[in-house]
Tab-separated table of C-alpha atoms in Angstrom:
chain	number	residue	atom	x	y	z
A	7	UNK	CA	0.000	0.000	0.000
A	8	UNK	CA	3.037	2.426	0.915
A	9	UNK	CA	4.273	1.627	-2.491
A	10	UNK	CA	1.625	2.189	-4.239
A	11	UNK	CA	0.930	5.362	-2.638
A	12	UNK	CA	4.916	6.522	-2.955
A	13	UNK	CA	5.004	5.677	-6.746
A	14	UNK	CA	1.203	7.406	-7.257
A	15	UNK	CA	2.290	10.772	-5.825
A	16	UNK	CA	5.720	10.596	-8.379
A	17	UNK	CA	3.594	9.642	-11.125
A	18	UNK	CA	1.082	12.737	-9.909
A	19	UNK	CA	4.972	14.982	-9.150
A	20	UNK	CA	6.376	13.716	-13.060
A	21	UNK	CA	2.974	15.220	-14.425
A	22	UNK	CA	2.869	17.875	-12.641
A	23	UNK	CA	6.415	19.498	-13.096
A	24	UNK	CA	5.785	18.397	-17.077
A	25	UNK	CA	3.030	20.165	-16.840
A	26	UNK	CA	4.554	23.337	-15.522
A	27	UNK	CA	7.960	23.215	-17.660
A	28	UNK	CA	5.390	23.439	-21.050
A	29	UNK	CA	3.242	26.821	-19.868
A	30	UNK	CA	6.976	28.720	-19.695
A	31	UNK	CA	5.392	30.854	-22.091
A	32	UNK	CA	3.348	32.451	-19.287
A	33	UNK	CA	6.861	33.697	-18.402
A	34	UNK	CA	7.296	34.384	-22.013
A	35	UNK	CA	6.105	38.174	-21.585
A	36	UNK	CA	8.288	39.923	-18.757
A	37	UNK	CA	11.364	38.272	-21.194
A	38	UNK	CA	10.103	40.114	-24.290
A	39	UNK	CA	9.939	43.337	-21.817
A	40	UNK	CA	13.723	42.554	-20.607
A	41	UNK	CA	14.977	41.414	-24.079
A	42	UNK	CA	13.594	44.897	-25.575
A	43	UNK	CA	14.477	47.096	-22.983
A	44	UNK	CA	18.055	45.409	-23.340
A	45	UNK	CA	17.895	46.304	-27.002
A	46	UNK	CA	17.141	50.126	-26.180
A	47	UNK	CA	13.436	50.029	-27.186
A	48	UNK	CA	12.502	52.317	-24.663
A	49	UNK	CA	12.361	55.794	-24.198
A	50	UNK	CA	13.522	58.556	-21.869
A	51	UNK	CA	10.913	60.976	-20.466
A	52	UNK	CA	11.791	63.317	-17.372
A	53	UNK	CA	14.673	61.332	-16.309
A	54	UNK	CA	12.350	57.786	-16.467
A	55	UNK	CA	13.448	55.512	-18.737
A	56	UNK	CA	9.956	53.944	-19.792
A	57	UNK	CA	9.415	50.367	-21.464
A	58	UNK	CA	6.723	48.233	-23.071
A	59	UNK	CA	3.558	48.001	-21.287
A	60	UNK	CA	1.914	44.394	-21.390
A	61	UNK	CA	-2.250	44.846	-22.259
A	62	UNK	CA	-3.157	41.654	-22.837
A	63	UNK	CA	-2.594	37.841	-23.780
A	64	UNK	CA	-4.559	35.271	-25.428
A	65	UNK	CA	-4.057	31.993	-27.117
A	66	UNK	CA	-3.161	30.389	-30.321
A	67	UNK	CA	-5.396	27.865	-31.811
A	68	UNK	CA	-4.883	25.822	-34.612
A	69	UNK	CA	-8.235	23.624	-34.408
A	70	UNK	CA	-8.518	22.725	-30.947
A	71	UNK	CA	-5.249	22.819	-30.239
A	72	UNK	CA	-3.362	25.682	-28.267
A	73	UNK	CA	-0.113	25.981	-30.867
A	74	UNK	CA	1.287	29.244	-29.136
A	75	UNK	CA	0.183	32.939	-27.230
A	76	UNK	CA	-0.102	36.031	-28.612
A	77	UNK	CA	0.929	39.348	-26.013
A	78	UNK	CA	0.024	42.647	-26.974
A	79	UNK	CA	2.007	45.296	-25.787
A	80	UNK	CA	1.725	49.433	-25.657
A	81	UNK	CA	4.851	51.014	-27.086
A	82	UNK	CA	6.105	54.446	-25.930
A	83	UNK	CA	5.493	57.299	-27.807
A	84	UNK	CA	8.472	57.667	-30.270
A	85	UNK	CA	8.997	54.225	-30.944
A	86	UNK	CA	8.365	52.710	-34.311
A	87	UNK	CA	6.657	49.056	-34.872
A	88	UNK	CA	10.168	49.089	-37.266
A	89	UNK	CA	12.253	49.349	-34.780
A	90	UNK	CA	10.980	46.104	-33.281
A	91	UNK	CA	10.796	44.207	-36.602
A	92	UNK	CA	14.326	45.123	-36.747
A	93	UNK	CA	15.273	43.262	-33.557
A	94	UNK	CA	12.968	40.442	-34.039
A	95	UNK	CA	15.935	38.001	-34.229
A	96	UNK	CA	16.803	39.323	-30.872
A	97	UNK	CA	13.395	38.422	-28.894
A	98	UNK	CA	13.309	34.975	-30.739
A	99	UNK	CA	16.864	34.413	-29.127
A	100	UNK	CA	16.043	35.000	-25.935
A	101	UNK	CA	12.735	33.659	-25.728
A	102	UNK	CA	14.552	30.516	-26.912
A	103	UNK	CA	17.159	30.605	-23.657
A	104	UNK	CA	15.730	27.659	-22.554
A	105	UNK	CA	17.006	24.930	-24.972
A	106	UNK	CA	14.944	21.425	-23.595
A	107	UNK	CA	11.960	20.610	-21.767
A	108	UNK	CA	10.498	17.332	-20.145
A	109	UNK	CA	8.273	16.071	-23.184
A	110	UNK	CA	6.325	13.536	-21.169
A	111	UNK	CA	2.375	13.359	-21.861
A	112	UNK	CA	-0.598	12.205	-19.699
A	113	UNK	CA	-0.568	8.932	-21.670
A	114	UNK	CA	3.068	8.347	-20.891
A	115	UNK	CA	2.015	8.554	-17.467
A	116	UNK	CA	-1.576	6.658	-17.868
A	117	UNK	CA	0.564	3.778	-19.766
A	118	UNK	CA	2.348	3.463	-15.979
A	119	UNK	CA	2.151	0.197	-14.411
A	120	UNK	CA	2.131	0.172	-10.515
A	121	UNK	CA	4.908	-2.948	-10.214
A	122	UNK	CA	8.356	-3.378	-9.069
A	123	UNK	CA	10.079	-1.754	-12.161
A	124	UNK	CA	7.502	1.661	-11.457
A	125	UNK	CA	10.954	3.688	-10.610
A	126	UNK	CA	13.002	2.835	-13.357
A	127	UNK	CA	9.738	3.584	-15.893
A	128	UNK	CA	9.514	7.127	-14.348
A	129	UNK	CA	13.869	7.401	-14.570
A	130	UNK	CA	13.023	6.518	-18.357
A	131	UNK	CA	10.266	9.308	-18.530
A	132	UNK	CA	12.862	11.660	-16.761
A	133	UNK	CA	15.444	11.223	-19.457
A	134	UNK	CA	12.546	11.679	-22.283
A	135	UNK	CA	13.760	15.469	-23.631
A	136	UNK	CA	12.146	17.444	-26.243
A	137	UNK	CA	14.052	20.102	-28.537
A	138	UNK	CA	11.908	23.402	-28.758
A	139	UNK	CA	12.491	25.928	-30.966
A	140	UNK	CA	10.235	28.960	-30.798
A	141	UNK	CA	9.306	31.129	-33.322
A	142	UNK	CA	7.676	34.542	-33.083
A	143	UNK	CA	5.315	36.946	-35.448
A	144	UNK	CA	5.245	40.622	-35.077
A	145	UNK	CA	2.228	42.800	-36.407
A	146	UNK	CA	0.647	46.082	-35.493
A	147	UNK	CA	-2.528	47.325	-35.414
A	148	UNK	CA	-1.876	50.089	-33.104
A	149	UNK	CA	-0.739	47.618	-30.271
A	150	UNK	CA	2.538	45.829	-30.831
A	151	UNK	CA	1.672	41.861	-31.298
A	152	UNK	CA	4.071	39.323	-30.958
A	153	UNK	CA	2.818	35.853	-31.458
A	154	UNK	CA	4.891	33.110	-30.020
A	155	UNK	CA	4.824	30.045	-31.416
A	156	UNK	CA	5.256	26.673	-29.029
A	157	UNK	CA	7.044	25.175	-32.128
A	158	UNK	CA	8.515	25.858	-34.915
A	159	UNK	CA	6.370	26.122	-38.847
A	160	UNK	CA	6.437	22.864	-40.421
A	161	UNK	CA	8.684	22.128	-43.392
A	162	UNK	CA	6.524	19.177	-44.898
A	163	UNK	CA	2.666	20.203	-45.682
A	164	UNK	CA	1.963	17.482	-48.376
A	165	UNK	CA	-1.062	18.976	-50.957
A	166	UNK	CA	-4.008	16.771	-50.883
A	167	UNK	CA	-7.538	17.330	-52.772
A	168	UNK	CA	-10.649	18.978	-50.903
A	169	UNK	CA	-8.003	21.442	-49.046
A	170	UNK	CA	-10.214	24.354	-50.025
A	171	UNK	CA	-13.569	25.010	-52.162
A	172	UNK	CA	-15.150	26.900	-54.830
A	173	UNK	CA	-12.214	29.743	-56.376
A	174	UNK	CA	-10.028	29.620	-52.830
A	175	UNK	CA	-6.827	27.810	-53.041
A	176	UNK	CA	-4.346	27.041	-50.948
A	177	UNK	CA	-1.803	29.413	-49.931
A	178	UNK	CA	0.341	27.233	-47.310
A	179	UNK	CA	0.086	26.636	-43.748
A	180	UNK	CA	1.032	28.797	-41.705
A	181	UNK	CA	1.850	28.494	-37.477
A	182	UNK	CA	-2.128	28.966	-36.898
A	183	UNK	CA	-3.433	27.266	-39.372
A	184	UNK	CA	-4.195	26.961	-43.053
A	185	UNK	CA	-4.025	30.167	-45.240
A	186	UNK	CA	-6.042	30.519	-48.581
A	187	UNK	CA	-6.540	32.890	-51.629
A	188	UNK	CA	-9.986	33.782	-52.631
A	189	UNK	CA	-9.615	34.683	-56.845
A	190	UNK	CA	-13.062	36.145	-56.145
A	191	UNK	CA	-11.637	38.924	-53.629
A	192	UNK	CA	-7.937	39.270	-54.500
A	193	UNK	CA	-8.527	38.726	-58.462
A	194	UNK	CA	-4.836	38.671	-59.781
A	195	UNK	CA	-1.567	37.220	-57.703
A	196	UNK	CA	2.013	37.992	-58.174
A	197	UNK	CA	4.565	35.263	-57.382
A	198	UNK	CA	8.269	35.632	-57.360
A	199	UNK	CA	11.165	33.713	-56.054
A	200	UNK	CA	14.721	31.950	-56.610
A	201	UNK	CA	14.578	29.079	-58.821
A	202	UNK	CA	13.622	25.468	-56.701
A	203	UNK	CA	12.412	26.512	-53.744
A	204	UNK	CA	8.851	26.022	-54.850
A	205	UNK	CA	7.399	28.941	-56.638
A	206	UNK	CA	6.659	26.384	-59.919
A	207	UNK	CA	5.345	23.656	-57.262
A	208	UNK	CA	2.674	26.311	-55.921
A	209	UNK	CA	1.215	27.227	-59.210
A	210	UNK	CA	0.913	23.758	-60.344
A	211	UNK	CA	-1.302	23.083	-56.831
A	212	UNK	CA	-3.363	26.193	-58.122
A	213	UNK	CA	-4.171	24.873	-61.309
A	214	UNK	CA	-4.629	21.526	-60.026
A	215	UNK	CA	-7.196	22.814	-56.913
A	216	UNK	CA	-9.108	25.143	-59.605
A	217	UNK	CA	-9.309	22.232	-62.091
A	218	UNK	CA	-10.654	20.096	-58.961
A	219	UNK	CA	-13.185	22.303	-57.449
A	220	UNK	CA	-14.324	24.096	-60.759
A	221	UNK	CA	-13.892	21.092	-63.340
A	222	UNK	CA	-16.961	22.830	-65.379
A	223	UNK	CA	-16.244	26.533	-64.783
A	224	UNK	CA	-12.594	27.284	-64.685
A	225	UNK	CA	-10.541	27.636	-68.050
A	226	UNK	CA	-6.929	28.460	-68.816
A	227	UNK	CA	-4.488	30.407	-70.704
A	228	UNK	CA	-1.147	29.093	-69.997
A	229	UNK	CA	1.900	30.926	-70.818
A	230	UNK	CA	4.588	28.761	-70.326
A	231	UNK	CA	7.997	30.601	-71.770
A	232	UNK	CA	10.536	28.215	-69.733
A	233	UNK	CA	10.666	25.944	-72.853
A	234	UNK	CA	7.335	25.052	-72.678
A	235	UNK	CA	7.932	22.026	-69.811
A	236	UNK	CA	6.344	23.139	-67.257
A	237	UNK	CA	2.774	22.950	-68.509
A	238	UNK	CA	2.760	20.556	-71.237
A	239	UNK	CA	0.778	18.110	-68.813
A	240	UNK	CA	-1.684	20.675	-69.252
A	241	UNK	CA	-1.769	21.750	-72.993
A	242	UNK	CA	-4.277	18.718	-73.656
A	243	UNK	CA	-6.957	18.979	-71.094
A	244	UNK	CA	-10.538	20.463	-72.204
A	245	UNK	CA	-10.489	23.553	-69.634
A	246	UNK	CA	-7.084	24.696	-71.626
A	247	UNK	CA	-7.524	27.169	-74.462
A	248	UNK	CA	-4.857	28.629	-75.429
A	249	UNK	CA	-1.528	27.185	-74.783
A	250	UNK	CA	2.418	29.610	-75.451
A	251	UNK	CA	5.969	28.647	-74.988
A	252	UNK	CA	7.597	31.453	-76.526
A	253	UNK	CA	6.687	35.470	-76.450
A	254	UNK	CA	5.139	35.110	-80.138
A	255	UNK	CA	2.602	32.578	-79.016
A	256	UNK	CA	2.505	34.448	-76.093
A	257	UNK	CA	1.606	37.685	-77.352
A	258	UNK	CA	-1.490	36.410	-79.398
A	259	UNK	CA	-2.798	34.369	-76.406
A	260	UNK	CA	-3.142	37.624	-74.354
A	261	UNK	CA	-4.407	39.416	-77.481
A	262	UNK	CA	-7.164	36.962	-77.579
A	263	UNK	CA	-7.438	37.057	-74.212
A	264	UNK	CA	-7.853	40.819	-74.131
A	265	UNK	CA	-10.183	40.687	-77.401
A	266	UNK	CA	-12.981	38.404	-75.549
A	267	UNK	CA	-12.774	41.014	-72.025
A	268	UNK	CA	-13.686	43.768	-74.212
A	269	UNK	CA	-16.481	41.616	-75.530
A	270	UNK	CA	-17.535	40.660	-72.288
A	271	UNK	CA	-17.182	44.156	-71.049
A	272	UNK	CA	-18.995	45.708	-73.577
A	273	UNK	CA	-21.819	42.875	-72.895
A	274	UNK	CA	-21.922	44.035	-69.110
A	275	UNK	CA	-22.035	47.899	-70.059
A	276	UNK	CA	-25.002	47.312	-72.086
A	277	UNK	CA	-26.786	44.951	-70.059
A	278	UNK	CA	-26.111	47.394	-66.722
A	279	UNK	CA	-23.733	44.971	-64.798
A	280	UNK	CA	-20.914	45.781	-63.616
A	281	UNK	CA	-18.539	42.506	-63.307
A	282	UNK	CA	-19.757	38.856	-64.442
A	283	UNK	CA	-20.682	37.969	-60.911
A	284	UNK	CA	-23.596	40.431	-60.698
A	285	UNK	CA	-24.290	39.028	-63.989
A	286	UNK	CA	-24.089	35.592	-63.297
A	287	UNK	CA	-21.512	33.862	-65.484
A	288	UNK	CA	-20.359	31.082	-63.528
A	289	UNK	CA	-16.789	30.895	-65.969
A	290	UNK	CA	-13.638	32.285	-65.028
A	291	UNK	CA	-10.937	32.471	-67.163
A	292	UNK	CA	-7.427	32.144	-65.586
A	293	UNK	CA	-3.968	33.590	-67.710
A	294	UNK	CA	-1.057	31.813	-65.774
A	295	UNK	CA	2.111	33.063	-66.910
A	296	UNK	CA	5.566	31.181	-66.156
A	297	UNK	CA	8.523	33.357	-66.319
A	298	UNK	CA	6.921	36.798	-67.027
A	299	UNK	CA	10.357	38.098	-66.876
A	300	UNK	CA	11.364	37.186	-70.573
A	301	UNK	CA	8.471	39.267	-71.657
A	302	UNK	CA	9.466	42.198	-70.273
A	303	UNK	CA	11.306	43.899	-73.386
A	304	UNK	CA	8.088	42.869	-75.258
A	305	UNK	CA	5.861	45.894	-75.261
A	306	UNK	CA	3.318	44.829	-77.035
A	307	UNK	CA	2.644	41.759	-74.161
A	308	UNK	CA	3.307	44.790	-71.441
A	309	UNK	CA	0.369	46.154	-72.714
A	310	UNK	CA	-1.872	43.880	-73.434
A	311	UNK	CA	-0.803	42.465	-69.658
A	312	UNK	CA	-1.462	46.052	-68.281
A	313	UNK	CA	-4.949	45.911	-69.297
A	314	UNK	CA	-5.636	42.115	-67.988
A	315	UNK	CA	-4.804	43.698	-64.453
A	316	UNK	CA	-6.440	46.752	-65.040
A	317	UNK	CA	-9.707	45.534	-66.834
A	318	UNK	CA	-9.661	42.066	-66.320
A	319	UNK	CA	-11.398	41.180	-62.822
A	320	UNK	CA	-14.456	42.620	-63.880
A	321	UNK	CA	-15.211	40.608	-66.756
A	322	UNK	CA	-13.639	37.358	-65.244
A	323	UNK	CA	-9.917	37.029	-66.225
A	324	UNK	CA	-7.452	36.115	-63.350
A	325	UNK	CA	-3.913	36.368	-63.405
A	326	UNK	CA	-1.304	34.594	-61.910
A	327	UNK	CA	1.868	36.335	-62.919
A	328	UNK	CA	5.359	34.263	-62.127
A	329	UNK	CA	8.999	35.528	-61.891
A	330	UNK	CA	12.032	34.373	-60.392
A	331	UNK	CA	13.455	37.690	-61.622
A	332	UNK	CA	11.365	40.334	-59.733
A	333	UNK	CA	12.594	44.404	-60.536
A	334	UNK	CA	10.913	47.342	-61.946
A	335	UNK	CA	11.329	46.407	-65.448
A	336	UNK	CA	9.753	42.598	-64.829
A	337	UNK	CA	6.913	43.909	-62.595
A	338	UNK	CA	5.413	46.700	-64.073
A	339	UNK	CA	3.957	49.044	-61.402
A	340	UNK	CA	0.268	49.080	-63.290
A	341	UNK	CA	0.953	45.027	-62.757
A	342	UNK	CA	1.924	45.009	-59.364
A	343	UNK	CA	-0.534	47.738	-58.144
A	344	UNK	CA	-3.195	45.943	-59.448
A	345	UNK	CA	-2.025	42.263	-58.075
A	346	UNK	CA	-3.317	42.382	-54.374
A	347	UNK	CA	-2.176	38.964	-53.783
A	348	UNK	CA	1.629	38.697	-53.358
A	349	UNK	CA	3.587	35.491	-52.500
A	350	UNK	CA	7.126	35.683	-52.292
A	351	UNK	CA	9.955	32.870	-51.407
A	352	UNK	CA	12.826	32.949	-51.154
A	353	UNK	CA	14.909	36.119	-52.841
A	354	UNK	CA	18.477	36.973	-52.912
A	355	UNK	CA	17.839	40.975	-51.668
A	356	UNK	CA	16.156	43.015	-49.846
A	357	UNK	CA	15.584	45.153	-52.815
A	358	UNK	CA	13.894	42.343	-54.907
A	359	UNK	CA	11.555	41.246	-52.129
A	360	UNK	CA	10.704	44.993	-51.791
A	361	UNK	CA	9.379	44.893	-55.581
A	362	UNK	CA	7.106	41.951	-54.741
A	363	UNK	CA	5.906	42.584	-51.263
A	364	UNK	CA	6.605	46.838	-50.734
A	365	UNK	CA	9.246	45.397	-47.548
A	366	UNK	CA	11.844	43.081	-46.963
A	367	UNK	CA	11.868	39.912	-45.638
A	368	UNK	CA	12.110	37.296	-48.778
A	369	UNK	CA	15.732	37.445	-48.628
A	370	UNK	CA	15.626	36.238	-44.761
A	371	UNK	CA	13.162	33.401	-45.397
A	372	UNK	CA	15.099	30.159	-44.279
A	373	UNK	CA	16.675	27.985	-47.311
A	374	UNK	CA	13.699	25.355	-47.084
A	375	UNK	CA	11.725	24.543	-50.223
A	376	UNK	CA	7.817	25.757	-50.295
A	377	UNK	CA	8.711	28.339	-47.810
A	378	UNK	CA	7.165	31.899	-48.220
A	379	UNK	CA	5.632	35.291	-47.519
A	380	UNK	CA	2.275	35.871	-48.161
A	381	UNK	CA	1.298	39.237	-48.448
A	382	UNK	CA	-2.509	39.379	-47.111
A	383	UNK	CA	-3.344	42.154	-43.694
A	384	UNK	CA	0.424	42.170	-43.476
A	385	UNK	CA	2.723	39.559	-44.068
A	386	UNK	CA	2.659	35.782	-42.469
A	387	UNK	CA	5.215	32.738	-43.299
A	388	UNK	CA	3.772	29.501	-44.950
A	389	UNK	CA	4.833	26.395	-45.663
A	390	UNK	CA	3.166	26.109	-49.126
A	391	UNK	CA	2.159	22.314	-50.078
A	392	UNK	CA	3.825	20.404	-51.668
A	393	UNK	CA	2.101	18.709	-54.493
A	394	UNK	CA	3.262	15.154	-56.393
A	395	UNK	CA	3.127	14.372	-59.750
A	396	UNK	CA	0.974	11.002	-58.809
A	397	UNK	CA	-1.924	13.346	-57.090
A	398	UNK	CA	-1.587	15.864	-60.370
A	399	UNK	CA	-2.121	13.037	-62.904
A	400	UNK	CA	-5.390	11.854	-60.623
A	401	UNK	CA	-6.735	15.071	-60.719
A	402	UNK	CA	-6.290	16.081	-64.876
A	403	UNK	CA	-6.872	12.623	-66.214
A	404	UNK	CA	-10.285	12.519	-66.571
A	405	UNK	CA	-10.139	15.959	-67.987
A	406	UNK	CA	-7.676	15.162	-71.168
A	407	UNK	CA	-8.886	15.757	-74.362
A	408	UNK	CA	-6.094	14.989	-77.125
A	409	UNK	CA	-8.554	16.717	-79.963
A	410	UNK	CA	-7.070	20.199	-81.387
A	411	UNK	CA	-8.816	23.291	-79.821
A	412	UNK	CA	-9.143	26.721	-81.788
A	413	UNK	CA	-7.050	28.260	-79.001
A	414	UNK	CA	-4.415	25.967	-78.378
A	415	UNK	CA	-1.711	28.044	-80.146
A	416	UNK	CA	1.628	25.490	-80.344
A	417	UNK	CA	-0.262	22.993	-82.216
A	418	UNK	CA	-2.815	24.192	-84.695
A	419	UNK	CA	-3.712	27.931	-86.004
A	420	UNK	CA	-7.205	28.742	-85.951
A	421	UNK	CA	-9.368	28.689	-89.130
A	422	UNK	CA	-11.190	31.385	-87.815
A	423	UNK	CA	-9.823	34.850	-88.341
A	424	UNK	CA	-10.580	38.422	-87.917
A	425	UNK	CA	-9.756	41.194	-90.996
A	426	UNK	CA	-6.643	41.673	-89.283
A	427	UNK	CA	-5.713	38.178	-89.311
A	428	UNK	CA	-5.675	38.051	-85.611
A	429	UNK	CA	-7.380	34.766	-83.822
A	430	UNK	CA	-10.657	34.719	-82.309
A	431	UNK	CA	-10.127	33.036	-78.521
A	432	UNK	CA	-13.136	31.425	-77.463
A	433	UNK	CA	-14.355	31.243	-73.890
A	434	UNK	CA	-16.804	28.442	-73.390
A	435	UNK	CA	-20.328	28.872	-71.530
A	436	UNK	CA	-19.855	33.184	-71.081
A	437	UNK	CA	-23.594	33.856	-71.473
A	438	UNK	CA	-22.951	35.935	-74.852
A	439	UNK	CA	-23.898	33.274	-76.641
């Protein structure tokens, strides 16, 4: 009975100490306060040196499940939510002082048995360590936030069918939870970033979602000018109309893309709509564009891409414009200030990531593949998923249609011309019929 009663209060002592050595983070806001003030984030007023002021705390959930707190904090007067950003690196550090903690769980300790070898189960439990690594988010909304994280963002999110519905597709996840992009509210997307770290892998999961949730409704022009192998899985499937791999073909896809939004525009002027939602089309036509940077010197595609972002969400184009190469001359500013979506990875300068997201930060994303900023409220890290070419040839088989289409530009010229000798691009199912 003694024995029992001995090993039961351990077991209860193991659980509790556990217990106590995981909520640290309730600690977690007097260290940002030191670690700040250490940094010289405070200010000086009649002789008082005055810090931080904590307002408030609440938790992280991703689900159910508490993944981190979030502390909100007054800053003095003459302090800039910059200045913090700029010592972020610092707080992470020293939030992190504390390198191991006792990882046991209340099923290591229910999976107990009260016998003779009790003590050297709970000496086993004892030497059970767990590496953390925390990770913090700043933001500002006229408190300071800094969300800390209990552990740090994945680096494997695998892609997986049904993620999202309707025209929302996956961003990435980030340390609260899953992050999406609505084409119906942010129309046209920029994405930029070093070659192989997953810019190519993210618009092929876009494609593949669209195709998935809007089989009957969502249609392509794909602009592939990287030799043409990114997207020649594509070139044969039914929601594909116009297919480029070089700036010739490319040009006359975004003519004929351009020619049918006037059409459609003109439609919604005279029937008093003003965008094919109100109107009811159900199609949407999406212009993905691989490499955008060896169109730049073109200005005849500048142009004709300058009026897609300027004209286009209204009558039901969406663009999702790619470069690894991002500077004034590849992103056009009529482009970019049009784009509202932004996702960045992985860049070799501040400067570039400035052209893409208005700030730094690409160019101090960790080297891990599918990692990225999405630019949304302000900016939050993602591990975008990672999509297989098994799941990608599930989703477009039953959508392949090896018969020649009008608009598929590589393979066969259309027999139907304009005076100008231009070709007609043909939408299916826009209501002008």
């Amino acid at each position: 009975m003694l024995f029992e009663l001995t090993t039961t209060i351990l077991a209860g002592g193991l659980a509790g100490f556990s217990f106590l050595q995981k909520q640290v983070g309730s600690s977690d806001a007097a260290k940002i306060q030191r670690i700040c003030a250490s940094n010289g984030l405070t200010v000086t007023e009649d002789k008082k040196k005055k810090n931080m002021q904590l307002l408030r705390r609440s938790k992280i959930r991703d689900g159910g499940r508490v993944v981190g707190t979030e502390y909100a904090y007054r800053i003095p007067l003459g302090l800039s939510f910059n200045q913090f950003v700029d010592k972020k690196d610092h707080i992470q550090d020293g939030i992190n002082n504390k390198h191991t903690v006792l990882d046991v769980t209340f099923q290591d300790l229910k999976n107990l048995k009260l016998d003779k070898n009790l003590l050297q189960s709970i000496k086993r439990l004892l030497n059970k360590e767990k590496d953390i690594r925390k990770e913090i988010e700043l933001s500002y909304d006229g408190v300071l936030k800094i969300k800390v994280f209990n552990e740090p963002l994945t680096t494997d999110f695998p892609y997986h069918a049904g993620l999202t519905k309707g025209w929302t597709v996956p961003v990435g996840k980030s340390r609260s939870g899953l992050i999406t992009h609505d084409f119906e509210k942010k129309a046209h997307i920029i994405v930029a970033g070093t070659t192989d770290f997953g810019k190519s892998n993210w618009v092929n999961s876009t494609i593949n979602t669209l195709i998935n949730n809007k089989p009957n409704d969502a249609t392509f022009t794909l602009i592939d000018l990287k030799g043409g192998l990114e997207f020649n899985r594509y070139r044969h499937l039914k929601q594909v109309k116009a297919y480029a791999k070089n700036v010739e073909e490319a040009k006359e896809a975004l003519q004929m893309a351009v020619d049918k939004m006037d059409e459609v525009t003109e439609f919604l002027l005279e029937e008093g709509f003003s965008n094919v939602k109100e109107a009811g089309f159900k199609e949407r036509h999406f212009i993905v564009i691989d490499e955008a940077a060896d169109m730049a010197d073109n200005k005849d595609c500048q142009n004709l891409l300058k009026d897609i972002a300027r004209k286009g969400r209204a009558s039901g184009l969406r663009l999702i414009y790619t470069t690894q190469y991002p500077t004034a001359e590849t992103v056009s500013s009529q482009v970019k200030r049009n784009c509202i979506g932004r996702l960045c990875f992985v860049l070799d300068t501040a400067t570039a990531s400035n052209v893409v997201l208005d700030q730094g930060g690409a160019e101090k994303l960790p080297a891990i593949q599918g990692r990225a900023l999405y630019k949304d409220l302000g900016l939050i890290e993602v591990q975008t998923p990672l999509i297989k070419n098994e799941t990608i040839q599930t989703i477009i088989k039953p959508h392949i249609n090896i018969r020649p289409r009008k608009g598929d530009i590589s393979e066969k010229r259309s027999t139907t011309t304009t005076k100008g000798g231009k070709h007609t691009f043909i939408l299916e199912e826009t209501g002008l019929s």
